[in-house]
Short mmCIF file of C-alpha atoms in Angstrom, two decimals:
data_model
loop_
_atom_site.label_atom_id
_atom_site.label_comp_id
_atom_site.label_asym_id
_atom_site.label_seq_id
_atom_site.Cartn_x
_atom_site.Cartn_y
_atom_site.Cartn_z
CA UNK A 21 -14.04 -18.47 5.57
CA UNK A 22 -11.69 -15.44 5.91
CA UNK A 23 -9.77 -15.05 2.71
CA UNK A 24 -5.97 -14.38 2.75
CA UNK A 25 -4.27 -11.40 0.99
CA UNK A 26 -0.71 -12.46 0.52
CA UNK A 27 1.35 -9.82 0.65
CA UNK A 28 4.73 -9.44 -1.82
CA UNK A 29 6.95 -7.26 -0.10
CA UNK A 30 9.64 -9.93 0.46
CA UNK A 31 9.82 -10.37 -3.27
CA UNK A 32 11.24 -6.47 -3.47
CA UNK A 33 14.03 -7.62 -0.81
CA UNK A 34 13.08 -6.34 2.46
CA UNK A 35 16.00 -6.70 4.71
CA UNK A 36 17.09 -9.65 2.75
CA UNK A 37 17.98 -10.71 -1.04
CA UNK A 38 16.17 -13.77 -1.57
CA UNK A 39 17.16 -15.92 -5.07
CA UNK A 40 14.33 -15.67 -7.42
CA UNK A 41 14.03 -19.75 -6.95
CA UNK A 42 13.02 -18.70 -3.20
CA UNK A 43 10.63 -16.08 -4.59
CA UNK A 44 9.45 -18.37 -7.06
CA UNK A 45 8.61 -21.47 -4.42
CA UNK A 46 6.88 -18.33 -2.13
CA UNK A 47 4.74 -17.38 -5.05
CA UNK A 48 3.76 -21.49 -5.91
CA UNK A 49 3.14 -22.01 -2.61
CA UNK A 50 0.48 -19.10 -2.63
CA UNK A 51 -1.26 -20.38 -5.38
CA UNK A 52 -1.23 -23.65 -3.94
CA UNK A 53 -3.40 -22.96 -1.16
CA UNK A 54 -5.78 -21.20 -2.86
CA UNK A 55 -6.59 -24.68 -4.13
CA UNK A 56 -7.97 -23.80 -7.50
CA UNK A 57 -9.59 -20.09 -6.51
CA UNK A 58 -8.50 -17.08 -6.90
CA UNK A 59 -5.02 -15.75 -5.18
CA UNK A 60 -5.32 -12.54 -4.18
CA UNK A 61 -1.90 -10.68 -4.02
CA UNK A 62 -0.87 -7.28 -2.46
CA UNK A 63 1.89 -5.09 -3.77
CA UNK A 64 3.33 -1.68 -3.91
CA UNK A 65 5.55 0.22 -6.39
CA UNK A 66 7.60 1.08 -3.18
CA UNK A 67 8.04 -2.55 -2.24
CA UNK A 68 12.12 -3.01 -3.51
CA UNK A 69 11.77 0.21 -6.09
CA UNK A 70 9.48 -1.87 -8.38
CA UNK A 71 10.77 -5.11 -8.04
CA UNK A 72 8.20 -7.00 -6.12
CA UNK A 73 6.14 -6.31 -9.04
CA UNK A 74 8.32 -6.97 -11.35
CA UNK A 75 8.99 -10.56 -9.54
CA UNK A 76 5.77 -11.42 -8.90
CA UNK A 77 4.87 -11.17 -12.57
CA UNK A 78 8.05 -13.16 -13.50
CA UNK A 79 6.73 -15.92 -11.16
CA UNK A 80 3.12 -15.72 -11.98
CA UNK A 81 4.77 -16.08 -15.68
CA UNK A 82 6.78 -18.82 -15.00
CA UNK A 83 4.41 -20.93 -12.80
CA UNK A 84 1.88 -20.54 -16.08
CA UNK A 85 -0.48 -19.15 -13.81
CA UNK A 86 -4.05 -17.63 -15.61
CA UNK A 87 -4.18 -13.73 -15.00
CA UNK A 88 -7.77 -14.66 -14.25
CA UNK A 89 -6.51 -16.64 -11.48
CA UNK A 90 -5.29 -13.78 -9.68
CA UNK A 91 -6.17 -10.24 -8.32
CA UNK A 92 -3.42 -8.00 -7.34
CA UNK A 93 -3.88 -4.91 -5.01
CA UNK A 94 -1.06 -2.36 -6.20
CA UNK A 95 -0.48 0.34 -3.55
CA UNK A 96 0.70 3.58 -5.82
CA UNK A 97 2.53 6.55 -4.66
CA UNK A 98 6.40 5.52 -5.51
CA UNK A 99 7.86 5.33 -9.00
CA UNK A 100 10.69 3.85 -9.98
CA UNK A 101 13.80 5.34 -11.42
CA UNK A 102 17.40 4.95 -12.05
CA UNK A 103 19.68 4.24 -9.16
CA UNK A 104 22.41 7.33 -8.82
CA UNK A 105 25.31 5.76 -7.21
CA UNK A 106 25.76 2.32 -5.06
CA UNK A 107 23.19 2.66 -2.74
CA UNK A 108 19.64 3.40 -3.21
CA UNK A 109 18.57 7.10 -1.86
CA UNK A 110 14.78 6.25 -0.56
CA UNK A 111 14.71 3.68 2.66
CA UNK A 112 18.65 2.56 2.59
CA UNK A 113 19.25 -0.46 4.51
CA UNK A 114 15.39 -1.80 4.39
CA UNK A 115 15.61 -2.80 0.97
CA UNK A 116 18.61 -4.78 -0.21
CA UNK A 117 20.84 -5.25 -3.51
CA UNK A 118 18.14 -2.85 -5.53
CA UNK A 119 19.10 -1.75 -8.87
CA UNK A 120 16.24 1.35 -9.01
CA UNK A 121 15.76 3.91 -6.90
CA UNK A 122 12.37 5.19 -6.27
CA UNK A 123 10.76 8.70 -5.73
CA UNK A 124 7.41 9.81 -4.07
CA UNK A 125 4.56 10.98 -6.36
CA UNK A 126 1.74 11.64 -5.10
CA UNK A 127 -0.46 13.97 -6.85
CA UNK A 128 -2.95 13.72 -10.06
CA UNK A 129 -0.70 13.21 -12.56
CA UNK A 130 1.91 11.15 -10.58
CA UNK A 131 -0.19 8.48 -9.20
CA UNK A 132 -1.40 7.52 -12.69
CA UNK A 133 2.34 7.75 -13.77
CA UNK A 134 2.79 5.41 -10.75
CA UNK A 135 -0.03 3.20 -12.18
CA UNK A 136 1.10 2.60 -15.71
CA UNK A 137 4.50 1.93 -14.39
CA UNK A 138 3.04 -0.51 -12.09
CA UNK A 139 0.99 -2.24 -14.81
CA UNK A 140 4.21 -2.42 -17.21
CA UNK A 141 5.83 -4.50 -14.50
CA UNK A 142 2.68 -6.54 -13.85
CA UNK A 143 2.77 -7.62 -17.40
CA UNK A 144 -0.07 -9.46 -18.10
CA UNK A 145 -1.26 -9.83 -14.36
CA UNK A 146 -2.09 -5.95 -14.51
CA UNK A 147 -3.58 -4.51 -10.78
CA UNK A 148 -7.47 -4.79 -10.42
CA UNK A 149 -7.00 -3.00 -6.90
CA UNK A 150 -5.73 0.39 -6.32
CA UNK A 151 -4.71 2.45 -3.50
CA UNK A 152 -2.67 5.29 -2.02
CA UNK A 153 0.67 3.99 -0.13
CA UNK A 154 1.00 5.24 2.95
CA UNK A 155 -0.49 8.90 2.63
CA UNK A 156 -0.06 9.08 6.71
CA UNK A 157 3.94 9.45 5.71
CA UNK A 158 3.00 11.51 2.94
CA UNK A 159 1.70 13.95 4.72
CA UNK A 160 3.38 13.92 8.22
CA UNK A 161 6.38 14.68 6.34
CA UNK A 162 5.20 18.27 5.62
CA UNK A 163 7.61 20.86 7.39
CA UNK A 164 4.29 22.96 8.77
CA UNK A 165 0.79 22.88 8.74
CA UNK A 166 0.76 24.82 5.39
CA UNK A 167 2.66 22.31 3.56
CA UNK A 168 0.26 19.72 5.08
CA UNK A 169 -2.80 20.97 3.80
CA UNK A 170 -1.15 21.32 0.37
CA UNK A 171 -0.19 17.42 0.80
CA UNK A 172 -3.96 16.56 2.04
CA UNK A 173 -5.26 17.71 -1.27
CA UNK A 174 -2.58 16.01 -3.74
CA UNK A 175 -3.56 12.99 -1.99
CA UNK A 176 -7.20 13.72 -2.90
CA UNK A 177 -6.17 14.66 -6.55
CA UNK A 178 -4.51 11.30 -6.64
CA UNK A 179 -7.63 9.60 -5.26
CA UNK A 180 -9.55 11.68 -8.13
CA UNK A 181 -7.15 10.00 -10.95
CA UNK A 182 -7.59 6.38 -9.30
CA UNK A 183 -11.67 7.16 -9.13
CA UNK A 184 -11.52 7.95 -12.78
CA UNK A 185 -9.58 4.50 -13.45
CA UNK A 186 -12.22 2.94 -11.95
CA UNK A 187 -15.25 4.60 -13.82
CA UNK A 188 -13.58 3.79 -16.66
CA UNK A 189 -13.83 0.08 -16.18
CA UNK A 190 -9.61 -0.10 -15.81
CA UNK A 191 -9.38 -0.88 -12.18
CA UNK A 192 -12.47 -2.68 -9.95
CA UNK A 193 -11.93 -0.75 -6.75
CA UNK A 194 -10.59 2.13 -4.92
CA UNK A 195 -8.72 1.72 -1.49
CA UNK A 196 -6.16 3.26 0.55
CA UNK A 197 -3.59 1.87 3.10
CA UNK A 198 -1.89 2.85 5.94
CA UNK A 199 -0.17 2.82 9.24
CA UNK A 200 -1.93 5.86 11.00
CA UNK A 201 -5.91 4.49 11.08
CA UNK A 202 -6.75 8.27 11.34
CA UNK A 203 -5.54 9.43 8.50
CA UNK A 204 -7.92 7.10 6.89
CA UNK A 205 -10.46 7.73 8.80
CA UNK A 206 -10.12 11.04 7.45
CA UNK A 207 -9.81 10.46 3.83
CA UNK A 208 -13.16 8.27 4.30
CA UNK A 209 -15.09 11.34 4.98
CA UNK A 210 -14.05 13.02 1.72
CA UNK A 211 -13.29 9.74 -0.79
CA UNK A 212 -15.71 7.09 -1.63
CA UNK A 213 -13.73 4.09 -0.69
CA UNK A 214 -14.66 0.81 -1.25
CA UNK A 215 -11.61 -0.87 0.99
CA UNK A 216 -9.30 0.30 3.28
CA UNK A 217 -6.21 -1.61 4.87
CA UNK A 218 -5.16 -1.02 8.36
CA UNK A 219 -1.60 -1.38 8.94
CA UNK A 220 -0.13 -2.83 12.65
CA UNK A 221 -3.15 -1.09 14.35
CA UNK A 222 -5.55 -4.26 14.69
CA UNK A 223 -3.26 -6.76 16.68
CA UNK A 224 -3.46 -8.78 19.55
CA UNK A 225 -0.32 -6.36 20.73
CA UNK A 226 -2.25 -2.54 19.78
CA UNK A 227 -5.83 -1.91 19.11
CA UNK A 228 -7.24 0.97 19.98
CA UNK A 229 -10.92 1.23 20.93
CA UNK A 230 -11.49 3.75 18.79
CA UNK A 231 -9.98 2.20 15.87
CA UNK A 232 -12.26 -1.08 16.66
CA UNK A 233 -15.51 1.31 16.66
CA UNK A 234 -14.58 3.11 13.48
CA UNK A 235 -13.92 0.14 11.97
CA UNK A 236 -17.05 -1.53 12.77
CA UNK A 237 -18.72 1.84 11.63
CA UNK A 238 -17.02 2.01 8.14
CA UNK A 239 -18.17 -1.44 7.89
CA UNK A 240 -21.53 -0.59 7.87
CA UNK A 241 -20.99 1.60 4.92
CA UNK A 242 -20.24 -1.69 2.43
CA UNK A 243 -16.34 -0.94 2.71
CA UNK A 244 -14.07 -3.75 3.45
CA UNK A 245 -11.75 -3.74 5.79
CA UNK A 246 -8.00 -5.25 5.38
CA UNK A 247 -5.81 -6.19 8.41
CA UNK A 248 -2.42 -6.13 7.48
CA UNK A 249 0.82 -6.22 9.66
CA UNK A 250 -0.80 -8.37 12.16
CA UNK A 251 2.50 -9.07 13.80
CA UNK A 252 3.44 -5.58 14.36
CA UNK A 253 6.24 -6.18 11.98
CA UNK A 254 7.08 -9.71 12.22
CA UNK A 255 8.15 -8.83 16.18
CA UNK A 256 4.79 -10.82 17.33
CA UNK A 257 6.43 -13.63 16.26
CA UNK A 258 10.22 -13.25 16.86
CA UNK A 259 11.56 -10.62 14.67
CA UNK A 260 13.65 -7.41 15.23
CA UNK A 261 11.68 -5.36 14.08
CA UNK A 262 8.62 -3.66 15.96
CA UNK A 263 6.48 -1.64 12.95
CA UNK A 264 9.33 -1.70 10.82
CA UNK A 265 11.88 0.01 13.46
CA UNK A 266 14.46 -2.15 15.04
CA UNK A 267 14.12 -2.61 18.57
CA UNK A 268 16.83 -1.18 20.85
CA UNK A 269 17.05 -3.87 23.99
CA UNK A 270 18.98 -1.76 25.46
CA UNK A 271 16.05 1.42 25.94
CA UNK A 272 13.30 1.70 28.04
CA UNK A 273 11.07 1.10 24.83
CA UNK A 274 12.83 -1.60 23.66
CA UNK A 275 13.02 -3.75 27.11
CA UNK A 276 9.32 -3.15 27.79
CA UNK A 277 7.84 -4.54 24.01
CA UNK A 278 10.74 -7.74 24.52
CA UNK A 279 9.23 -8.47 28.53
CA UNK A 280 5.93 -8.27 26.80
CA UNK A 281 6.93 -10.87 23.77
CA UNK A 282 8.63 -13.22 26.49
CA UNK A 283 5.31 -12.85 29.10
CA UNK A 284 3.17 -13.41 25.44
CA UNK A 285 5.67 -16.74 24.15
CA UNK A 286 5.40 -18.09 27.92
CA UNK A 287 2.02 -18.35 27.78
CA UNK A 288 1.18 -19.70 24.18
CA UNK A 289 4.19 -22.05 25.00
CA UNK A 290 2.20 -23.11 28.21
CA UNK A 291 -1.35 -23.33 26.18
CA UNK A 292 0.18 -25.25 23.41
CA UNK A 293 -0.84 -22.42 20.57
CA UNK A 294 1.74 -20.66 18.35
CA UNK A 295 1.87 -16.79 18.64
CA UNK A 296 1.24 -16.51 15.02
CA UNK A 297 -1.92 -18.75 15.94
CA UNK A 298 -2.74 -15.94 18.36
CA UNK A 299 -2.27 -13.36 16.62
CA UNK A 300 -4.29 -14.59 13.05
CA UNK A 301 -7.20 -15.51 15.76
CA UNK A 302 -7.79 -12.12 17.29
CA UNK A 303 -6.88 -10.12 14.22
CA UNK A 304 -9.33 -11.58 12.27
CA UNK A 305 -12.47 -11.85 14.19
CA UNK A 306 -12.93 -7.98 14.54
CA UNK A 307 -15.36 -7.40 13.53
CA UNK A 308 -15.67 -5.81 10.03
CA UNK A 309 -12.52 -7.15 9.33
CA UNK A 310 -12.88 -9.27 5.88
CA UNK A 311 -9.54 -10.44 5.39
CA UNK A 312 -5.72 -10.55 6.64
CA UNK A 313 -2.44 -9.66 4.94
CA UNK A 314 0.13 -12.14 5.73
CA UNK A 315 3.77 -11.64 4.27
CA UNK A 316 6.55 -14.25 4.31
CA UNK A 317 10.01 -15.24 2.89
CA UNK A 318 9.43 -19.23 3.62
CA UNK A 319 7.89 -21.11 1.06
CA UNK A 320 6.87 -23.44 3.51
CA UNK A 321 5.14 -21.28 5.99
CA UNK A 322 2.42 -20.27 3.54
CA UNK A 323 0.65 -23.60 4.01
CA UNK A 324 0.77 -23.20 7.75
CA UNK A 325 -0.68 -19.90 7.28
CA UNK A 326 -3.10 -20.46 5.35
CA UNK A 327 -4.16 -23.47 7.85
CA UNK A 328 -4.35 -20.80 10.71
CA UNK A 329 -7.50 -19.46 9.55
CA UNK A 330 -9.25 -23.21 11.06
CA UNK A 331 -7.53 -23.00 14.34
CA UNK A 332 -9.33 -22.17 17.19
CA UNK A 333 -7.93 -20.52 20.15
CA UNK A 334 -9.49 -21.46 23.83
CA UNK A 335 -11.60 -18.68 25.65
CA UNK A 336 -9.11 -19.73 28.52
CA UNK A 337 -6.15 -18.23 26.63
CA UNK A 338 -7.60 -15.00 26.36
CA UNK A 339 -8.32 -14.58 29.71
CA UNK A 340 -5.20 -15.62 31.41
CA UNK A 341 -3.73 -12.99 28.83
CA UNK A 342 -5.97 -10.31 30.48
CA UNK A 343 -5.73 -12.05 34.20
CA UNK A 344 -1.53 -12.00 33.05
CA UNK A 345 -2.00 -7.70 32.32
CA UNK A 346 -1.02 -8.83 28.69
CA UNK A 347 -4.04 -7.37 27.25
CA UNK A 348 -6.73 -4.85 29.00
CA UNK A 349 -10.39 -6.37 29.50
CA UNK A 350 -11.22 -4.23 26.09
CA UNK A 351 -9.54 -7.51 24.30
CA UNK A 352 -12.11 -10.10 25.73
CA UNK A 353 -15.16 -7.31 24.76
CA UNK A 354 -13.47 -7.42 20.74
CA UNK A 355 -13.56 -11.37 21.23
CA UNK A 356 -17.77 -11.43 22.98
CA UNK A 357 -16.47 -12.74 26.02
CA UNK A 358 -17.36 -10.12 28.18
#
């Protein structure tokens, strides 16, 4: 069965200030339907300046939770530091009622700064699972090509520091994350990986070809592969937000991804299936893909997540998505039924 990686970026206030008792009930509720295993959690140093970490320890800590009971995945690259003013400097208006700010360091010496720090607000559930955050925005924010080169190899200094954590027993793997699959199909072919996590690439609304062969490649090569963001944002399933960016109904852009979402709710409506249903199904039977990253901020939807991993989803669907020009025929070749 496809394990779930929960992720934890609603406990670092993403668009909303949730109560810790509402962080706390999340957290329980992830443990609960792990049903005695192992929970696997995902985090980042970016996710609310530190304090996703910070919270999920406090829960972990409060729910009396074994560290052996859980394995975190800490995505490195931000560290944490005092706020300068009312309002936080990095990602203002994503993250809400911080009291840190947080800087980018990426290089040899940062990311293991980034790693202690991580581990000091871990507590005693310190990260087994490390990674680069986001090196795609690392890099593509290099003013010329110059600059970018210099960024591609701080990002492989900082993979050198988290390789060395590793050989010396202090971490179990090596990964990297991102939204731009290329960027880590690049870093691939000069880091020995042993995961990677795709970010709203592999979705029922975008997934490129290309990605889906290099992802069944990689596979091949005893890497796992993480799909994460498999509602492009939460906007698969009703949000504002496609990929993080607010959608404008009033542009081109905007009105094209909302007739799609109507066309897409129509049809699940009409089949009976929920488009989250839709979305786990497809996401997670590409192939190579080992497990999905789900986020949420209602306790009670972890349970029906979790469920989604039984629920099958007619061939019929699929096609009448294709025959509807919701998805291209490449869709039903992903799912073997062409």
């Amino acid at each position: 069965m496809l394990p779930i990686i929960f992720g934890t970026s609603s406990l670092g206030n993403l668009y909303e200030d949730l109560p810790f008792d509402q962080k706390l009930a999340i957290v329980k509720a992830c443990v609960e339907s792990s049903n005695g295993g192992i929970t696997f959690f995902d985090s980042a140093g970016k996710y609310g300046a530190g304090l996703s970490l910070k919270s999920l320890s406090d829960c972990l800590e409060a729910l009396q939770v074994p560290p052996e009971k859980v394995l975190i995945s800490n995505k490195l690259g931000w560290y944490s530091i005092p706020m300068l003013g009312d309002v936080q400097q990095f990602e203002p208006g994503v993250w809400v009622n911080l009291i840190n700010d947080a800087e980018q360091r990426i290089s040899y010496a940062g990311i293991l700064e980034c790693f202690e720090q991580g581990n000091e607000f871990l507590g005693n559930y310190p990260a087994q699972m490390v990674s680069i955050h986001d090196p795609d925005d690392f890099i593509d924010a290099a003013i010329n090509n110059d600059e970018k080169a210099h960024r591609y190899l701080l990002v492989l200094e900082a993979f050198k520091a988290l390789k060395e954590l590793k050989e010396k027993g202090i971490v179990q793997s090596v990964g990297v994350g991102a939204k731009n699959w290329k960027i880590i199909q690049k870093i691939s072919q000069d880091v020995d990986l042993d995961w990677i996590m795709v970010a709203n690439s592999l979705t029922i609304h975008s997934h490129d070809s290309a990605l889906i062969e290099f992802i069944a490649d990689i596979s091949l090569k005893n890497i796992q592969v993480f799909n994460a963001a498999i509602f492009n944002g939460g906007f698969l399933t009703g949000g504002d937000y496609y990929n993080y960016a607010w959608v404008n109904p009033n542009t081109p852009e905007g009105t094209t991804l909302i007739q799609w979402r109507d066309a897409f709710f129509t049809l699940c409506n009409a089949c009976n299936i929920l488009p989250a249903e839709a979305c786990f199904y497809f996401s997670s039977r590409i192939k190579g893909v080992k497990a999905i990253a789900l986020n949420t901020y209602l306790p009670e939807q972890i349970k029906s997540n979790a469920e989604m991993i039984t629920k099958i989803i007619p061939d019929t669907f699929w096609l009448a998505l294709v025959e509807q020009k919701l998805a291209s025929k490449s869709l039903l070749k992903i799912l073997e039924l062409l």
